[in-house]
C-alpha positions as MATLAB code, in Angstrom:
seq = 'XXXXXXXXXXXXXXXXXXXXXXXXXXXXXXXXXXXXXXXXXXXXXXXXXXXXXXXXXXXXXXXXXXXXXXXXXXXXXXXXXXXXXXXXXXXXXXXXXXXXXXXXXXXXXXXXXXXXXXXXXXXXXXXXXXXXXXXXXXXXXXXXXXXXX';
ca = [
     -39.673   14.415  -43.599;
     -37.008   13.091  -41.316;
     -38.375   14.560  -38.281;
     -41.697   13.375  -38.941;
     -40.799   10.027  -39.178;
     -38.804    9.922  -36.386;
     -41.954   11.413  -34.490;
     -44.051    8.593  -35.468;
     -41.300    6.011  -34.917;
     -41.216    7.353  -31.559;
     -45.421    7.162  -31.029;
     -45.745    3.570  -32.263;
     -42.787    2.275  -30.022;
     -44.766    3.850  -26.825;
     -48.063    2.849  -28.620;
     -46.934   -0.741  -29.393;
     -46.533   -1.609  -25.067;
     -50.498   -0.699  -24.654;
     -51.503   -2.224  -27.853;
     -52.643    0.854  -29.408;
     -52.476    0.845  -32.747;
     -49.777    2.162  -35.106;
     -50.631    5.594  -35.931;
     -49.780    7.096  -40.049;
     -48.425   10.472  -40.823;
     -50.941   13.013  -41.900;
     -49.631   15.641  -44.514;
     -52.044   18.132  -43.874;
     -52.318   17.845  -40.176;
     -48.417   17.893  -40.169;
     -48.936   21.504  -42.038;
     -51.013   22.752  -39.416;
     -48.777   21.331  -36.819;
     -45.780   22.930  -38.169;
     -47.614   26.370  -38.790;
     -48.697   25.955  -35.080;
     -45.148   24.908  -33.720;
     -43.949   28.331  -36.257;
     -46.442   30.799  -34.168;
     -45.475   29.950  -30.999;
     -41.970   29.589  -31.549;
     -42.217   33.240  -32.873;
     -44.209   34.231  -29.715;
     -41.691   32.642  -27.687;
     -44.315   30.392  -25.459;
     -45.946   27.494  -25.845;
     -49.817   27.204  -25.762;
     -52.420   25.376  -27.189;
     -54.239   26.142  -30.589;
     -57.584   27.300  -29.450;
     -59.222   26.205  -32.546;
     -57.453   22.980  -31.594;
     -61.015   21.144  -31.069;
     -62.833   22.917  -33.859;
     -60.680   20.675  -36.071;
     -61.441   17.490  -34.691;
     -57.477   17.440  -33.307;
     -55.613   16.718  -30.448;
     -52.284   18.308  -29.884;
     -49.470   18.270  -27.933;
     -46.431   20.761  -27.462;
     -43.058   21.140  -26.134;
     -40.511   23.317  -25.621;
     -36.541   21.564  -25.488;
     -33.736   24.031  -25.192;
     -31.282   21.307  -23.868;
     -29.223   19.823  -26.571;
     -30.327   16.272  -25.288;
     -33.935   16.979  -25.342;
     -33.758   18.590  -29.462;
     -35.548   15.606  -31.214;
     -39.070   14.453  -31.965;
     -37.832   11.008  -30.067;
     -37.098   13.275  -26.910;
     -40.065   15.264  -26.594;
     -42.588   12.160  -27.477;
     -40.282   10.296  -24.895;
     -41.171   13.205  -22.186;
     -45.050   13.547  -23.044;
     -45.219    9.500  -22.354;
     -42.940    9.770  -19.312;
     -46.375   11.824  -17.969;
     -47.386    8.206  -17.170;
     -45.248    7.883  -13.992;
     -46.180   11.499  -12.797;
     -48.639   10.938   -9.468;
     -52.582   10.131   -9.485;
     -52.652    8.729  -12.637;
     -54.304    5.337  -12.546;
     -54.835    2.824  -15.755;
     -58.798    1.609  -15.845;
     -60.437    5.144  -14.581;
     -63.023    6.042  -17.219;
     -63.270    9.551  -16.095;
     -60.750   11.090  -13.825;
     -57.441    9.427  -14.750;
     -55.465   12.091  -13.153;
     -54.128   15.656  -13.706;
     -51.046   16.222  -15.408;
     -50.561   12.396  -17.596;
     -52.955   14.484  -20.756;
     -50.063   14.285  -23.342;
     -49.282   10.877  -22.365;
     -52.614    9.454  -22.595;
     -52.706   11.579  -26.099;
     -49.320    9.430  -26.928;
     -51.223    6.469  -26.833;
     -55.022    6.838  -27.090;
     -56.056    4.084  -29.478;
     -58.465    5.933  -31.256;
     -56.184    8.285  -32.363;
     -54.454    6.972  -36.061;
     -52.853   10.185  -37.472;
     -50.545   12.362  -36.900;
     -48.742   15.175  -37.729;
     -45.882   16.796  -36.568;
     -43.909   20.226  -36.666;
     -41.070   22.257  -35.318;
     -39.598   25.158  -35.428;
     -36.623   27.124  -33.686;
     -36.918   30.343  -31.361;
     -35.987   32.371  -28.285;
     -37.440   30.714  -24.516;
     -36.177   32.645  -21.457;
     -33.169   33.922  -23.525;
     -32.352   30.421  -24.630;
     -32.425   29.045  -28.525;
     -34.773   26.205  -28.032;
     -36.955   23.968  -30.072;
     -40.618   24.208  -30.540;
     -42.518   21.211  -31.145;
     -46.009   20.063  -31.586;
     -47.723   16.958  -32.447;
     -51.261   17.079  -33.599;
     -53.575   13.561  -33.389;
     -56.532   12.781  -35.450;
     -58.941   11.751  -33.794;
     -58.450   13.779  -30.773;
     -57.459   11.624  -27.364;
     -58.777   12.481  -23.563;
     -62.145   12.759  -23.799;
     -64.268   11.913  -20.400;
     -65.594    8.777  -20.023;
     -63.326    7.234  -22.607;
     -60.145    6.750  -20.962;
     -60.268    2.972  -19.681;
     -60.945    1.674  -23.572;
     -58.032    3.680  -25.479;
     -55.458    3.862  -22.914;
];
């Protein structure tokens, strides 16, 4: 779909500065993604998919209820922006700080699919966007970080 591909545009632009490589769109992982970004959107919160690492998946979500922040380019755009947030440091194999997980998820290396979804609903009385991008093979794990970011 549209959005999908303008998701993954999105991914391999950020990817292409840390010489990650380009990721491909996964059909069925986009399914789950969008039946994922459906649920929540329908709860009207974001949270993870606890069966999330069960599946071998990473994931990442987002809620945009300004108009400027409605596209997969936004949100994938905010996760990496995680980068600049404080106490993350580039070549820490463990600990590479709290708060910079969806950006290191943007553009873990070992990560080469993805899949996408989104879906519309209520947040704090506002119609916002739900979205959630879903990463095969799943990014941030301990002792990893320094070769795939």
């Amino acid at each position: 779909s549209d959005l999908q591909n303008e998701a993954l545009e999105a991914h391999n632009k950020l990817r292409a500065i840390h010489n990650a490589p380009a990721m491909t769109l996964d059909a069925d992982i986009s399914a789950g993604a969008q039946a994922w970004a459906e649920k929540i959107a329908a709860d009207g919160t974001g949270s993870h998919d606890p069966t999330i690492f069960d599946q071998g998946l990473g994931e990442n979500w987002n809620i945009a209820c300004q108009p400027d922040q409605k596209s997969p380019t936004a949100t994938v755009t905010r996760w990496y922006n995680e980068v600049c947030d404080p106490g993350f440091t580039f070549g820490n194999s463990d600990d590479p700080g709290l708060g910079a997980g969806h950006f290191t998820q943007v553009v873990w290396k070992g990560s080469t699919k993805l899949g996408y979804g989104k879906a519309n609903g209520q947040y704090s009385g506002a119609e916002c966007e739900f979205h959630v991008g879903r990463y095969k093979a799943a990014g941030n794990f301990g002792g990893k970080y320094a070769e795939n970011v």
